Amino acid sequence: MDILKYKNYDALSEAVALQMVNQIISKPDTVFCLASGNTPLKAYEYFVEKVKKETIDYSRCVFFGLDEWIGISPDDTGSCHYFLTKNVFEPLGIANENIYLFDGLSKNPEAECDRISRAIEKNGIDLIIVGIGMNGHIGFNEPGALIGNNVQIVALDSVTQTVGQKYFDKPMLLKKGMTIALRSFLDAKKALLIANGSKKASIIQQTIEGEISITVPSTIIQLHKNASVMIDYEAAACLIN
Ligand code: GLP
């Protein structure tokens, strides 16, 4: 596992975007799995800008969304669906057949997870980009998550239910989620975990230097064969080594 540190959020975001662009250059049919959330926002802005400016052919790329809140409409500005559509897919004009997003309003979330799981089995994931929750979650893989599945339905931790309110303009009931699971994270050919800001410093220290334990799901990255943790100096502030 590489630890890559950047002087601020902007530098971190530019480096993440560059990795995404280079990934497409080396494999034009790259399968991405992308997190939503505040952390990757600027990286996606830079990514969109770079692929357009450098006229990179991304028409054969496939994109998976990392997770979704169950019960939240794809049109809700707080949904992961809306976030990735507005910040990546619409600006790039990605074809629908190359996009796999969870439908938070699906009447049958199990079937929705099966659909995404089958697509992962068929395509494989080349590059997965994840943020980190304040409790160490990756996607919605909360403390105590199962590792066995590709995709799963989860009961959201109270920390996630509270922190998740930041994405919505009014209070929401956030009880359950669907997520690409830790098995798929470990199986992805390359994984990037990104974090910025001092509020993530303690959980980043535990992720990198703590004992591997499912009580802090992000520690599982230590088992990944090809992973980088990309952080700004503020998020790196508690690292001992
Ligand atoms: C959210 C999402 C994750 C995200 C993480 C960090 O709850 N489910 O996919 O990576 O928590 O979010 P942020 O980048 O906003 O801090």
PDB file of C-alpha atoms and ligand atoms in Angstrom:
ATOM      1  CA  MET A   1       0.000   0.000   0.000  1.00  0.00           C
ATOM      2  CA  ASP A   2       1.360   3.399  -1.011  1.00  0.00           C
ATOM      3  CA  ILE A   3       0.717   6.481   1.083  1.00  0.00           C
ATOM      4  CA  LEU A   4       0.702   9.578  -1.109  1.00  0.00           C
ATOM      5  CA  LYS A   5       0.513  12.952   0.620  1.00  0.00           C
ATOM      6  CA  TYR A   6      -0.414  16.279  -0.967  1.00  0.00           C
ATOM      7  CA  LYS A   7      -0.129  19.791   0.346  1.00  0.00           C
ATOM      8  CA  ASN A   8      -3.836  20.571   0.124  1.00  0.00           C
ATOM      9  CA  TYR A   9      -7.201  19.455  -1.238  1.00  0.00           C
ATOM     10  CA  ASP A  10      -6.566  20.999  -4.621  1.00  0.00           C
ATOM     11  CA  ALA A  11      -3.260  19.179  -5.158  1.00  0.00           C
ATOM     12  CA  LEU A  12      -4.815  15.915  -3.965  1.00  0.00           C
ATOM     13  CA  SER A  13      -7.748  16.336  -6.351  1.00  0.00           C
ATOM     14  CA  GLU A  14      -5.506  17.035  -9.303  1.00  0.00           C
ATOM     15  CA  ALA A  15      -3.425  13.927  -8.566  1.00  0.00           C
ATOM     16  CA  VAL A  16      -6.534  11.726  -8.321  1.00  0.00           C
ATOM     17  CA  ALA A  17      -7.803  13.099 -11.651  1.00  0.00           C
ATOM     18  CA  LEU A  18      -4.432  12.398 -13.231  1.00  0.00           C
ATOM     19  CA  GLN A  19      -4.544   8.773 -12.050  1.00  0.00           C
ATOM     20  CA  MET A  20      -8.008   8.434 -13.608  1.00  0.00           C
ATOM     21  CA  VAL A  21      -6.835   9.879 -16.917  1.00  0.00           C
ATOM     22  CA  ASN A  22      -3.700   7.722 -16.989  1.00  0.00           C
ATOM     23  CA  GLN A  23      -5.823   4.697 -16.232  1.00  0.00           C
ATOM     24  CA  ILE A  24      -7.902   5.348 -19.376  1.00  0.00           C
ATOM     25  CA  ILE A  25      -4.792   5.958 -21.456  1.00  0.00           C
ATOM     26  CA  SER A  26      -3.352   2.596 -20.402  1.00  0.00           C
ATOM     27  CA  LYS A  27      -6.717   0.773 -20.684  1.00  0.00           C
ATOM     28  CA  PRO A  28      -9.344   2.526 -22.823  1.00  0.00           C
ATOM     29  CA  ASP A  29     -12.070   0.111 -21.687  1.00  0.00           C
ATOM     30  CA  THR A  30     -11.434   0.748 -17.992  1.00  0.00           C
ATOM     31  CA  VAL A  31     -14.149  -0.236 -15.542  1.00  0.00           C
ATOM     32  CA  PHE A  32     -14.356   2.401 -12.804  1.00  0.00           C
ATOM     33  CA  CYS A  33     -16.182   2.257  -9.506  1.00  0.00           C
ATOM     34  CA  LEU A  34     -16.634   5.773  -8.115  1.00  0.00           C
ATOM     35  CA  ALA A  35     -17.560   7.109  -4.702  1.00  0.00           C
ATOM     36  CA  SER A  36     -19.764  10.099  -4.247  1.00  0.00           C
ATOM     37  CA  GLY A  37     -19.410  12.504  -1.297  1.00  0.00           C
ATOM     38  CA  ASN A  38     -17.556  15.736  -0.747  1.00  0.00           C
ATOM     39  CA  THR A  39     -14.050  14.295  -0.974  1.00  0.00           C
ATOM     40  CA  PRO A  40     -13.920  13.343  -4.681  1.00  0.00           C
ATOM     41  CA  LEU A  41     -15.903  16.325  -5.919  1.00  0.00           C
ATOM     42  CA  LYS A  42     -12.949  18.396  -7.077  1.00  0.00           C
ATOM     43  CA  ALA A  43     -11.092  15.364  -8.466  1.00  0.00           C
ATOM     44  CA  TYR A  44     -14.074  14.685 -10.720  1.00  0.00           C
ATOM     45  CA  GLU A  45     -14.126  18.318 -11.824  1.00  0.00           C
ATOM     46  CA  TYR A  46     -10.451  18.061 -12.802  1.00  0.00           C
ATOM     47  CA  PHE A  47     -11.061  14.669 -14.422  1.00  0.00           C
ATOM     48  CA  VAL A  48     -13.863  16.002 -16.629  1.00  0.00           C
ATOM     49  CA  GLU A  49     -11.742  19.016 -17.542  1.00  0.00           C
ATOM     50  CA  LYS A  50      -8.657  16.939 -18.380  1.00  0.00           C
ATOM     51  CA  VAL A  51     -10.343  14.287 -20.526  1.00  0.00           C
ATOM     52  CA  LYS A  52     -12.078  16.994 -22.527  1.00  0.00           C
ATOM     53  CA  LYS A  53      -8.968  19.126 -22.925  1.00  0.00           C
ATOM     54  CA  GLU A  54      -6.714  16.209 -23.821  1.00  0.00           C
ATOM     55  CA  THR A  55      -9.430  14.625 -26.007  1.00  0.00           C
ATOM     56  CA  ILE A  56      -9.123  11.288 -24.246  1.00  0.00           C
ATOM     57  CA  ASP A  57     -11.408   8.622 -25.711  1.00  0.00           C
ATOM     58  CA  TYR A  58     -13.453   7.362 -22.765  1.00  0.00           C
ATOM     59  CA  SER A  59     -16.319   5.962 -24.871  1.00  0.00           C
ATOM     60  CA  ARG A  60     -15.470   2.370 -23.907  1.00  0.00           C
ATOM     61  CA  CYS A  61     -15.204   3.030 -20.166  1.00  0.00           C
ATOM     62  CA  VAL A  62     -17.773   1.574 -17.795  1.00  0.00           C
ATOM     63  CA  PHE A  63     -18.764   3.251 -14.524  1.00  0.00           C
ATOM     64  CA  PHE A  64     -20.218   1.796 -11.337  1.00  0.00           C
ATOM     65  CA  GLY A  65     -21.523   3.937  -8.490  1.00  0.00           C
ATOM     66  CA  LEU A  66     -20.126   2.801  -5.146  1.00  0.00           C
ATOM     67  CA  ASP A  67     -23.240   3.037  -3.008  1.00  0.00           C
ATOM     68  CA  GLU A  68     -26.709   4.483  -2.474  1.00  0.00           C
ATOM     69  CA  TRP A  69     -29.171   5.397   0.257  1.00  0.00           C
ATOM     70  CA  ILE A  70     -32.220   3.103   0.192  1.00  0.00           C
ATOM     71  CA  GLY A  71     -35.456   5.090  -0.059  1.00  0.00           C
ATOM     72  CA  ILE A  72     -33.864   8.150  -1.662  1.00  0.00           C
ATOM     73  CA  SER A  73     -34.872   9.044  -5.204  1.00  0.00           C
ATOM     74  CA  PRO A  74     -32.219   9.206  -7.952  1.00  0.00           C
ATOM     75  CA  ASP A  75     -33.467  12.752  -8.558  1.00  0.00           C
ATOM     76  CA  ASP A  76     -32.796  13.862  -4.993  1.00  0.00           C
ATOM     77  CA  THR A  77     -29.745  16.122  -4.957  1.00  0.00           C
ATOM     78  CA  GLY A  78     -28.421  14.172  -1.932  1.00  0.00           C
ATOM     79  CA  SER A  79     -28.460  10.794  -3.704  1.00  0.00           C
ATOM     80  CA  CYS A  80     -25.256   9.203  -4.948  1.00  0.00           C
ATOM     81  CA  HIS A  81     -27.054   8.688  -8.259  1.00  0.00           C
ATOM     82  CA  TYR A  82     -27.624  12.425  -8.663  1.00  0.00           C
ATOM     83  CA  PHE A  83     -24.088  13.288  -7.552  1.00  0.00           C
ATOM     84  CA  LEU A  84     -22.328  11.063 -10.092  1.00  0.00           C
ATOM     85  CA  THR A  85     -24.771  11.932 -12.868  1.00  0.00           C
ATOM     86  CA  LYS A  86     -24.347  15.684 -12.397  1.00  0.00           C
ATOM     87  CA  ASN A  87     -20.603  15.708 -11.730  1.00  0.00           C
ATOM     88  CA  VAL A  88     -19.294  13.009 -14.067  1.00  0.00           C
ATOM     89  CA  PHE A  89     -21.757  11.314 -16.411  1.00  0.00           C
ATOM     90  CA  GLU A  90     -23.708  14.285 -17.755  1.00  0.00           C
ATOM     91  CA  PRO A  91     -20.664  16.539 -18.296  1.00  0.00           C
ATOM     92  CA  LEU A  92     -18.969  13.704 -20.216  1.00  0.00           C
ATOM     93  CA  GLY A  93     -22.098  12.441 -21.977  1.00  0.00           C
ATOM     94  CA  ILE A  94     -21.504   8.867 -20.821  1.00  0.00           C
ATOM     95  CA  ALA A  95     -23.864   6.420 -22.530  1.00  0.00           C
ATOM     96  CA  ASN A  96     -26.472   4.855 -20.239  1.00  0.00           C
ATOM     97  CA  GLU A  97     -25.381   1.338 -21.139  1.00  0.00           C
ATOM     98  CA  ASN A  98     -21.962   2.128 -19.647  1.00  0.00           C
ATOM     99  CA  ILE A  99     -23.365   3.253 -16.284  1.00  0.00           C
ATOM    100  CA  TYR A 100     -24.352   1.068 -13.332  1.00  0.00           C
ATOM    101  CA  LEU A 101     -25.973   3.011 -10.499  1.00  0.00           C
ATOM    102  CA  PHE A 102     -28.108   1.664  -7.672  1.00  0.00           C
ATOM    103  CA  ASP A 103     -31.731   2.793  -7.777  1.00  0.00           C
ATOM    104  CA  GLY A 104     -32.475   3.854  -4.203  1.00  0.00           C
ATOM    105  CA  LEU A 105     -36.216   3.674  -4.893  1.00  0.00           C
ATOM    106  CA  SER A 106     -36.157   0.127  -6.257  1.00  0.00           C
ATOM    107  CA  LYS A 107     -39.111  -1.852  -4.843  1.00  0.00           C
ATOM    108  CA  ASN A 108     -36.794  -4.844  -4.620  1.00  0.00           C
ATOM    109  CA  PRO A 109     -33.375  -3.809  -3.276  1.00  0.00           C
ATOM    110  CA  GLU A 110     -32.204  -7.459  -3.223  1.00  0.00           C
ATOM    111  CA  ALA A 111     -32.873  -7.728  -6.971  1.00  0.00           C
ATOM    112  CA  GLU A 112     -31.157  -4.364  -7.467  1.00  0.00           C
ATOM    113  CA  CYS A 113     -28.068  -5.660  -5.669  1.00  0.00           C
ATOM    114  CA  ASP A 114     -28.172  -8.847  -7.780  1.00  0.00           C
ATOM    115  CA  ARG A 115     -28.265  -6.737 -10.959  1.00  0.00           C
ATOM    116  CA  ILE A 116     -25.189  -4.772  -9.895  1.00  0.00           C
ATOM    117  CA  SER A 117     -23.444  -7.892  -8.604  1.00  0.00           C
ATOM    118  CA  ARG A 118     -23.908  -9.708 -11.933  1.00  0.00           C
ATOM    119  CA  ALA A 119     -22.557  -6.682 -13.799  1.00  0.00           C
ATOM    120  CA  ILE A 120     -19.467  -6.652 -11.563  1.00  0.00           C
ATOM    121  CA  GLU A 121     -18.922 -10.357 -12.193  1.00  0.00           C
ATOM    122  CA  LYS A 122     -19.200  -9.755 -15.932  1.00  0.00           C
ATOM    123  CA  ASN A 123     -17.024  -6.628 -16.133  1.00  0.00           C
ATOM    124  CA  GLY A 124     -14.612  -6.783 -13.174  1.00  0.00           C
ATOM    125  CA  ILE A 125     -13.444  -3.477 -11.663  1.00  0.00           C
ATOM    126  CA  ASP A 126     -10.159  -1.950 -12.810  1.00  0.00           C
ATOM    127  CA  LEU A 127     -10.041   1.147 -10.615  1.00  0.00           C
ATOM    128  CA  ILE A 128     -12.125   1.741  -7.499  1.00  0.00           C
ATOM    129  CA  ILE A 129     -12.029   5.159  -5.861  1.00  0.00           C
ATOM    130  CA  VAL A 130     -13.407   5.364  -2.338  1.00  0.00           C
ATOM    131  CA  GLY A 131     -13.691   7.987   0.351  1.00  0.00           C
ATOM    132  CA  ILE A 132     -13.776   7.163   4.035  1.00  0.00           C
ATOM    133  CA  GLY A 133     -16.529   7.644   6.585  1.00  0.00           C
ATOM    134  CA  MET A 134     -15.857   9.076  10.023  1.00  0.00           C
ATOM    135  CA  ASN A 135     -16.303   5.528  11.395  1.00  0.00           C
ATOM    136  CA  GLY A 136     -13.974   3.986   8.798  1.00  0.00           C
ATOM    137  CA  HIS A 137     -16.684   2.873   6.425  1.00  0.00           C
ATOM    138  CA  ILE A 138     -15.848   2.292   2.782  1.00  0.00           C
ATOM    139  CA  GLY A 139     -18.893   2.801   0.610  1.00  0.00           C
ATOM    140  CA  PHE A 140     -21.585   1.777   3.072  1.00  0.00           C
ATOM    141  CA  ASN A 141     -19.558  -1.088   4.490  1.00  0.00           C
ATOM    142  CA  GLU A 142     -20.052  -0.195   8.122  1.00  0.00           C
ATOM    143  CA  PRO A 143     -18.158  -1.525  11.151  1.00  0.00           C
ATOM    144  CA  GLY A 144     -18.810  -5.275  11.317  1.00  0.00           C
ATOM    145  CA  ALA A 145     -19.528  -5.542   7.555  1.00  0.00           C
ATOM    146  CA  LEU A 146     -19.437  -8.904   5.815  1.00  0.00           C
ATOM    147  CA  ILE A 147     -16.597  -9.444   3.363  1.00  0.00           C
ATOM    148  CA  GLY A 148     -18.043 -12.310   1.308  1.00  0.00           C
ATOM    149  CA  ASN A 149     -20.431 -10.597  -1.129  1.00  0.00           C
ATOM    150  CA  ASN A 150     -19.822  -8.421  -4.185  1.00  0.00           C
ATOM    151  CA  VAL A 151     -22.669  -6.108  -3.273  1.00  0.00           C
ATOM    152  CA  GLN A 152     -24.897  -5.872  -0.229  1.00  0.00           C
ATOM    153  CA  ILE A 153     -27.714  -4.180   1.629  1.00  0.00           C
ATOM    154  CA  VAL A 154     -26.648  -2.688   4.934  1.00  0.00           C
ATOM    155  CA  ALA A 155     -28.208  -1.133   7.988  1.00  0.00           C
ATOM    156  CA  LEU A 156     -26.529   2.239   8.365  1.00  0.00           C
ATOM    157  CA  ASP A 157     -24.524   2.998  11.477  1.00  0.00           C
ATOM    158  CA  SER A 158     -25.778   5.891  13.636  1.00  0.00           C
ATOM    159  CA  VAL A 159     -22.644   7.907  12.709  1.00  0.00           C
ATOM    160  CA  THR A 160     -23.488   7.539   9.002  1.00  0.00           C
ATOM    161  CA  GLN A 161     -27.145   8.423   9.592  1.00  0.00           C
ATOM    162  CA  THR A 162     -26.069  11.646  11.297  1.00  0.00           C
ATOM    163  CA  VAL A 163     -23.115  12.624   9.074  1.00  0.00           C
ATOM    164  CA  GLY A 164     -25.158  11.766   5.955  1.00  0.00           C
ATOM    165  CA  GLN A 165     -27.542  14.649   6.688  1.00  0.00           C
ATOM    166  CA  LYS A 166     -24.903  16.995   5.220  1.00  0.00           C
ATOM    167  CA  TYR A 167     -25.825  15.894   1.690  1.00  0.00           C
ATOM    168  CA  PHE A 168     -29.496  16.877   2.033  1.00  0.00           C
ATOM    169  CA  ASP A 169     -31.237  20.210   2.332  1.00  0.00           C
ATOM    170  CA  LYS A 170     -33.757  18.879   4.855  1.00  0.00           C
ATOM    171  CA  PRO A 171     -33.593  16.174   7.574  1.00  0.00           C
ATOM    172  CA  MET A 172     -33.829  12.681   6.054  1.00  0.00           C
ATOM    173  CA  LEU A 173     -34.409   9.211   7.416  1.00  0.00           C
ATOM    174  CA  LEU A 174     -31.276   7.332   6.371  1.00  0.00           C
ATOM    175  CA  LYS A 175     -31.640   3.812   7.705  1.00  0.00           C
ATOM    176  CA  LYS A 176     -30.330   1.510   4.999  1.00  0.00           C
ATOM    177  CA  GLY A 177     -28.010   1.538   2.044  1.00  0.00           C
ATOM    178  CA  MET A 178     -26.838  -0.567  -0.879  1.00  0.00           C
ATOM    179  CA  THR A 179     -23.137  -0.804  -1.464  1.00  0.00           C
ATOM    180  CA  ILE A 180     -20.396  -2.401  -3.474  1.00  0.00           C
ATOM    181  CA  ALA A 181     -19.001  -4.683  -0.779  1.00  0.00           C
ATOM    182  CA  LEU A 182     -15.504  -5.245   0.560  1.00  0.00           C
ATOM    183  CA  ARG A 183     -15.014  -8.395  -1.563  1.00  0.00           C
ATOM    184  CA  SER A 184     -15.328  -6.262  -4.728  1.00  0.00           C
ATOM    185  CA  PHE A 185     -13.072  -3.620  -3.195  1.00  0.00           C
ATOM    186  CA  LEU A 186     -10.356  -6.202  -2.548  1.00  0.00           C
ATOM    187  CA  ASP A 187     -10.825  -7.771  -5.995  1.00  0.00           C
ATOM    188  CA  ALA A 188     -10.528  -4.457  -7.878  1.00  0.00           C
ATOM    189  CA  LYS A 189      -7.252  -4.337  -9.799  1.00  0.00           C
ATOM    190  CA  LYS A 190      -6.361  -0.959  -8.296  1.00  0.00           C
ATOM    191  CA  ALA A 191      -7.860   0.866  -5.289  1.00  0.00           C
ATOM    192  CA  LEU A 192      -7.523   4.500  -4.280  1.00  0.00           C
ATOM    193  CA  LEU A 193      -8.712   5.647  -0.874  1.00  0.00           C
ATOM    194  CA  ILE A 194      -8.848   9.420  -0.701  1.00  0.00           C
ATOM    195  CA  ALA A 195      -9.322  11.781   2.240  1.00  0.00           C
ATOM    196  CA  ASN A 196      -8.787  15.415   3.062  1.00  0.00           C
ATOM    197  CA  GLY A 197      -9.092  17.679   6.062  1.00  0.00           C
ATOM    198  CA  SER A 198      -8.226  17.398   9.738  1.00  0.00           C
ATOM    199  CA  LYS A 199     -11.533  15.729  10.655  1.00  0.00           C
ATOM    200  CA  LYS A 200     -10.355  12.608   8.789  1.00  0.00           C
ATOM    201  CA  ALA A 201      -6.871  12.562  10.404  1.00  0.00           C
ATOM    202  CA  SER A 202      -7.666  10.158  13.235  1.00  0.00           C
ATOM    203  CA  ILE A 203      -9.542   7.606  11.109  1.00  0.00           C
ATOM    204  CA  ILE A 204      -6.786   7.770   8.472  1.00  0.00           C
ATOM    205  CA  GLN A 205      -4.191   6.994  11.149  1.00  0.00           C
ATOM    206  CA  GLN A 206      -6.232   3.956  12.262  1.00  0.00           C
ATOM    207  CA  THR A 207      -6.733   2.867   8.637  1.00  0.00           C
ATOM    208  CA  ILE A 208      -3.048   2.895   7.792  1.00  0.00           C
ATOM    209  CA  GLU A 209      -1.350   2.115  11.098  1.00  0.00           C
ATOM    210  CA  GLY A 210      -4.058   0.292  13.046  1.00  0.00           C
ATOM    211  CA  GLU A 211      -4.625  -3.428  13.333  1.00  0.00           C
ATOM    212  CA  ILE A 212      -6.682  -4.913  10.485  1.00  0.00           C
ATOM    213  CA  SER A 213     -10.157  -5.351  11.897  1.00  0.00           C
ATOM    214  CA  ILE A 214     -13.677  -5.258  10.528  1.00  0.00           C
ATOM    215  CA  THR A 215     -14.603  -2.877  13.350  1.00  0.00           C
ATOM    216  CA  VAL A 216     -12.715  -0.308  11.237  1.00  0.00           C
ATOM    217  CA  PRO A 217     -13.597  -1.518   7.707  1.00  0.00           C
ATOM    218  CA  SER A 218     -11.106   0.779   5.991  1.00  0.00           C
ATOM    219  CA  THR A 219      -8.196  -1.168   7.590  1.00  0.00           C
ATOM    220  CA  ILE A 220      -8.974  -3.871   5.037  1.00  0.00           C
ATOM    221  CA  ILE A 221      -7.099  -1.748   2.511  1.00  0.00           C
ATOM    222  CA  GLN A 222      -3.917  -3.071   4.111  1.00  0.00           C
ATOM    223  CA  LEU A 223      -4.788  -6.426   2.502  1.00  0.00           C
ATOM    224  CA  HIS A 224      -5.240  -4.988  -0.988  1.00  0.00           C
ATOM    225  CA  LYS A 225      -2.525  -5.984  -3.476  1.00  0.00           C
ATOM    226  CA  ASN A 226      -2.483  -2.681  -5.344  1.00  0.00           C
ATOM    227  CA  ALA A 227      -3.808   0.189  -3.261  1.00  0.00           C
ATOM    228  CA  SER A 228      -2.882   3.808  -2.652  1.00  0.00           C
ATOM    229  CA  VAL A 229      -4.082   6.052   0.141  1.00  0.00           C
ATOM    230  CA  MET A 230      -4.099   9.602  -1.218  1.00  0.00           C
ATOM    231  CA  ILE A 231      -4.447  12.275   1.464  1.00  0.00           C
ATOM    232  CA  ASP A 232      -3.736  15.914   2.066  1.00  0.00           C
ATOM    233  CA  TYR A 233      -1.389  17.056   4.842  1.00  0.00           C
ATOM    234  CA  GLU A 234      -4.293  17.754   7.187  1.00  0.00           C
ATOM    235  CA  ALA A 235      -5.650  14.225   6.865  1.00  0.00           C
ATOM    236  CA  ALA A 236      -2.102  12.890   7.335  1.00  0.00           C
ATOM    237  CA  ALA A 237      -1.542  14.852  10.545  1.00  0.00           C
ATOM    238  CA  CYS A 238      -2.044  11.945  13.020  1.00  0.00           C
ATOM    239  CA  LEU A 239       0.185   9.421  11.229  1.00  0.00           C
ATOM    240  CA  ILE A 240       2.938   8.249  13.545  1.00  0.00           C
ATOM    241  CA  ASN A 241       5.345   6.945  10.898  1.00  0.00           C
TER     242      ASN A 241
HETATM  243  C1  GLP B   1     -20.467   8.604   2.636  1.00  0.00           C
HETATM  244  C2  GLP B   1     -20.523   7.660   1.419  1.00  0.00           C
HETATM  245  C3  GLP B   1     -19.175   7.137   1.060  1.00  0.00           C
HETATM  246  C4  GLP B   1     -18.218   8.302   1.131  1.00  0.00           C
HETATM  247  C5  GLP B   1     -17.987   8.621   2.578  1.00  0.00           C
HETATM  248  C6  GLP B   1     -17.196   9.883   2.818  1.00  0.00           C
HETATM  249  O1  GLP B   1     -21.426   8.283   3.567  1.00  0.00           O
HETATM  250  N1  GLP B   1     -21.404   6.557   1.574  1.00  0.00           N
HETATM  251  O2  GLP B   1     -19.175   6.540  -0.206  1.00  0.00           O
HETATM  252  O3  GLP B   1     -17.016   7.971   0.502  1.00  0.00           O
HETATM  253  O4  GLP B   1     -19.206   8.624   3.300  1.00  0.00           O
HETATM  254  O5  GLP B   1     -17.931  11.006   2.442  1.00  0.00           O
HETATM  255  P1  GLP B   1     -17.286  12.451   2.290  1.00  0.00           P
HETATM  256  O6  GLP B   1     -16.344  12.375   1.141  1.00  0.00           O
HETATM  257  O7  GLP B   1     -18.451  13.363   2.036  1.00  0.00           O
HETATM  258  O8  GLP B   1     -16.576  12.739   3.567  1.00  0.00           O
END
